[in-house]
CSV table of C-alpha atoms and ligand atoms in Angstrom, one decimal:
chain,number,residue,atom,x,y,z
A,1,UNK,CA,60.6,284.0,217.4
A,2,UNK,CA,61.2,286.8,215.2
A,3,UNK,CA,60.1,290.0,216.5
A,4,UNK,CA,58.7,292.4,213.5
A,5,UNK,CA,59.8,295.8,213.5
A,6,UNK,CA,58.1,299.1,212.0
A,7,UNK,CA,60.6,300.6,209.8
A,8,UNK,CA,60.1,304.7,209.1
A,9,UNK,CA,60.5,305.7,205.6
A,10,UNK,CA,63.9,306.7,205.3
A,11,UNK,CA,67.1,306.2,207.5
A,12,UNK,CA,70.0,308.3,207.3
A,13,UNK,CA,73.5,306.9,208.5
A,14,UNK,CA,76.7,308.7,209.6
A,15,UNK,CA,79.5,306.8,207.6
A,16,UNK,CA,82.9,307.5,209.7
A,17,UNK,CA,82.6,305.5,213.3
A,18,UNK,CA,79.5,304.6,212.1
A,19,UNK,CA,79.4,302.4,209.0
A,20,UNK,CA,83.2,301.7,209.1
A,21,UNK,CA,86.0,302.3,211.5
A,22,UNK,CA,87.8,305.5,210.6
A,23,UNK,CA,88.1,308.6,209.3
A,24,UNK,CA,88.4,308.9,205.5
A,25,UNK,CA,89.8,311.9,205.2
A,26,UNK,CA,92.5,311.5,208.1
A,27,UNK,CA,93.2,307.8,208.6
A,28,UNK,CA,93.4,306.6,204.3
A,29,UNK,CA,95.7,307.1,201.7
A,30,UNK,CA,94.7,306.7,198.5
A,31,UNK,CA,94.7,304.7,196.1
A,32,UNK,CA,92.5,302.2,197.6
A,33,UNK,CA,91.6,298.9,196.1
A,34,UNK,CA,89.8,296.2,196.8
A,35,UNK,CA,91.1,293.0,198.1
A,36,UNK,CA,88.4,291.1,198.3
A,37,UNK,CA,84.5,291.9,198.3
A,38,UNK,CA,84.2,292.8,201.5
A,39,UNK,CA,87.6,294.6,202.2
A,40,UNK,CA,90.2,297.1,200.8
A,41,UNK,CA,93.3,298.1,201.3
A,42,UNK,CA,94.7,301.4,201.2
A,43,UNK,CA,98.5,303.0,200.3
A,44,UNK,CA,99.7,302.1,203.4
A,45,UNK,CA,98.4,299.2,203.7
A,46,UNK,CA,95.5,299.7,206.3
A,47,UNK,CA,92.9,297.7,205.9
A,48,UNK,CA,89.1,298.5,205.7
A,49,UNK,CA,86.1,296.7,205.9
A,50,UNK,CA,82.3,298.0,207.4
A,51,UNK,CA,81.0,297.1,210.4
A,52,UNK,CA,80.1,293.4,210.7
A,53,UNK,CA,76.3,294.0,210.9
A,54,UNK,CA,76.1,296.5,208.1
A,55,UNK,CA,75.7,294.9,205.4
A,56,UNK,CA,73.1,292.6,206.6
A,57,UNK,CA,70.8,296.1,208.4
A,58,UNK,CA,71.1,297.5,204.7
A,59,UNK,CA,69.8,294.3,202.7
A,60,UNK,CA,66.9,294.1,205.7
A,61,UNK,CA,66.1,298.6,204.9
A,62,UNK,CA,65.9,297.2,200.9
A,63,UNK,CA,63.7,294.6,201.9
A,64,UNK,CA,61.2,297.0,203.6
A,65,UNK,CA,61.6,299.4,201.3
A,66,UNK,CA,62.7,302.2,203.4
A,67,UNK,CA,65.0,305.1,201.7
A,68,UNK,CA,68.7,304.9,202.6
A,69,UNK,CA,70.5,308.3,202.9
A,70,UNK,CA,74.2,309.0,203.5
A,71,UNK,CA,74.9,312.2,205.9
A,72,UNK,CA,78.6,312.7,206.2
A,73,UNK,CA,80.8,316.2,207.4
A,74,UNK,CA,84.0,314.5,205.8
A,75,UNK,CA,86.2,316.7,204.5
A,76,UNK,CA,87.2,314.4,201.2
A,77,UNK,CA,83.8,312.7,200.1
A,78,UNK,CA,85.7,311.0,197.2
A,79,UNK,CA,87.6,308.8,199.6
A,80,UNK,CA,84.1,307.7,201.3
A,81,UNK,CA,82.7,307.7,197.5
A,82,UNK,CA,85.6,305.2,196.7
A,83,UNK,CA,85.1,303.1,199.6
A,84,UNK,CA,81.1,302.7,199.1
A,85,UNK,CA,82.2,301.6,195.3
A,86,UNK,CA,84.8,299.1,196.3
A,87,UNK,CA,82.8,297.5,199.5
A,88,UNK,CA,80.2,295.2,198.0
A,89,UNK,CA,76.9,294.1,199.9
A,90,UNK,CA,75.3,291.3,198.3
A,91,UNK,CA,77.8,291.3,195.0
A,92,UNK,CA,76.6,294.8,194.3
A,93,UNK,CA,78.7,298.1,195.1
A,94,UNK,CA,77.4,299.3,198.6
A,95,UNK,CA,77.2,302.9,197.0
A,96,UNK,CA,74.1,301.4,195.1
A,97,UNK,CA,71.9,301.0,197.7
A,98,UNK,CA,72.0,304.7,198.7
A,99,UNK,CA,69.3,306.9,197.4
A,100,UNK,CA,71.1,310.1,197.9
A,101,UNK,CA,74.4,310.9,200.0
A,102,UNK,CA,74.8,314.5,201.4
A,103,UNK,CA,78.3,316.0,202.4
A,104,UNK,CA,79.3,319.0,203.7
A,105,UNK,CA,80.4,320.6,207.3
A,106,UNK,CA,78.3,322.0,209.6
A,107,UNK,CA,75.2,320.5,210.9
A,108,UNK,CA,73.3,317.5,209.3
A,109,UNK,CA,69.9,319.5,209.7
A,110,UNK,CA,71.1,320.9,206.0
A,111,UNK,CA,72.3,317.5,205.0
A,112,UNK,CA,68.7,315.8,205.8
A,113,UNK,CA,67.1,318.5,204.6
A,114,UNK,CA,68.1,318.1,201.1
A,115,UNK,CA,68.0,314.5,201.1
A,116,UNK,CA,64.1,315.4,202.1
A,117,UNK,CA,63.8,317.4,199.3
A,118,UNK,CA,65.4,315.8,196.3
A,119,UNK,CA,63.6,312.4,197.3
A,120,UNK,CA,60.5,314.4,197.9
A,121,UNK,CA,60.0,313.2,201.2
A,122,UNK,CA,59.8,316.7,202.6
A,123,UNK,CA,56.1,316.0,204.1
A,124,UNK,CA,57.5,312.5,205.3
A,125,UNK,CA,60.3,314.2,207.1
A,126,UNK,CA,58.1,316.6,209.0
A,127,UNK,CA,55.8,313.9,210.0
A,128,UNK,CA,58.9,311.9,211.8
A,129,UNK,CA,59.3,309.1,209.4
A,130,UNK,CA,63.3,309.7,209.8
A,131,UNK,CA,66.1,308.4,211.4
A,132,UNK,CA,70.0,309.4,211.8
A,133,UNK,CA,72.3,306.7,213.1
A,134,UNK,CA,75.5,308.9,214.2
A,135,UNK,CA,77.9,308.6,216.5
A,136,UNK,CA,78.6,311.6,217.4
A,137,UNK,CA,76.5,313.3,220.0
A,138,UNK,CA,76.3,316.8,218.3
A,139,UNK,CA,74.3,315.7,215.3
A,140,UNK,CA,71.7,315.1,217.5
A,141,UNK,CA,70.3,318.4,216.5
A,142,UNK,CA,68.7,316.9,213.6
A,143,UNK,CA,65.4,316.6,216.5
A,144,UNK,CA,64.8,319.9,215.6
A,145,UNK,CA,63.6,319.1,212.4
A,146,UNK,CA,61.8,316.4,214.0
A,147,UNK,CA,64.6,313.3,212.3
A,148,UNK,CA,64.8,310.8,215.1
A,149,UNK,CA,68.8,311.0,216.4
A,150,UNK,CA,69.9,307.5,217.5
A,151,UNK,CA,73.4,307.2,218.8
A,152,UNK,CA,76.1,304.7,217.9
A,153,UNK,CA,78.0,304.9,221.0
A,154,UNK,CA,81.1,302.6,220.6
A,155,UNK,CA,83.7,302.9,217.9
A,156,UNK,CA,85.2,299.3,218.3
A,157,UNK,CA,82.1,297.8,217.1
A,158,UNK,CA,79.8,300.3,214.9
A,159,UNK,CA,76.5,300.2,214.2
A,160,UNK,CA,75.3,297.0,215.5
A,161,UNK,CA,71.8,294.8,215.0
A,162,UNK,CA,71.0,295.9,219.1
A,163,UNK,CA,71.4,299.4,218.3
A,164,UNK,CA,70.1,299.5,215.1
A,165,UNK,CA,66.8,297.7,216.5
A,166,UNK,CA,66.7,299.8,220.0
A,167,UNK,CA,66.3,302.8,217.6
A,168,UNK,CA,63.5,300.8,215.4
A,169,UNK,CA,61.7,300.9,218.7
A,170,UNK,CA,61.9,303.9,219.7
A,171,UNK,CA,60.7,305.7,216.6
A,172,UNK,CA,57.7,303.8,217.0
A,173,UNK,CA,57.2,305.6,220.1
A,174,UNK,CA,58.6,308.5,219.1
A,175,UNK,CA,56.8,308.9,215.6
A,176,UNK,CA,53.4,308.4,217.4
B,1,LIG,MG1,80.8,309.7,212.4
């Protein structure tokens, strides 16, 4: 049986340690290409790839029409630019399927913020209708600004279905 999840209206993701396993701005050296459609290659020959359940939790958010925002601190967000462009979900670039992508240091109340605004989902923010998928424990001060944190806790495997569906479930406690 499939269980049927709620879905809020827009979920932000954390792309580094959450979407793929690295850093962009420490661990690649451009150029990158692409070596096939769902894996690229870098200078030195590290290879990159997302998370194996990614691409199949992104298709399932365009499905249900919920908004799909990227939140990242990295220092060089034309390396993570470059990587969403080459990585394909469903023969399309993966870059395509966000609505807005934010960069920037400091904390991703700022980077939500704006996504809010220039999607003019400012009303839908304050109500709770947002999630940020992160693994890093200090973003979690997105609460404050009532975005539901959800932490990706292990690097060797990402964003997975379990944890993206254990935060499904809690939003729809937590947005009640
Ligand atoms: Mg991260």
């Amino acid at each position: 049986m499939t269980i049927k999840y709620a879905y809020p209206k827009a979920i932000v993701f954390d792309l580094d340690y959450t979407l793929w396993p690295c850093w962009c701005d420490t661990h690649i050296r451009p150029p990158l290409k692409a070596i096939s459609s769902s894996e690229i290659i870098d200078r030195s020959g590290m290879r990159l790839s997302f998370y194996p359940h990614v691409e199949s939790i992104i298709q399932e958010l365009v499905e249900n029409n919920v908004k799909i925002i990227g939140a990242s601190r990295t220092a060089t967000p034309e390396v993570a630019k470059k990587i969403l462009s080459l990585l394909k979900i469903n023969n399309r670039a993966a870059i395509t399927y966000f609505d807005t992508l934010q960069w920037g240091a400091g904390s991703k109340i700022k980077h939500i913020k704006l996504a809010a605004k220039q999607l003019g989902m400012t009303e839908e923010l304050k109500n709770g209708n947002f999630i940020l998928y992160d693994d890093e424990l200090r973003n979690r001060d997105v609460e404050s600004i009532n975005c539901l944190f959800v932490h990706v806790p292990d690097e060797s495997v990402g964003l997975t279905k379990q944890v993206f569906q254990d935060g499904l479930e809690r939003w729809s406690k937590f947005s009640q």
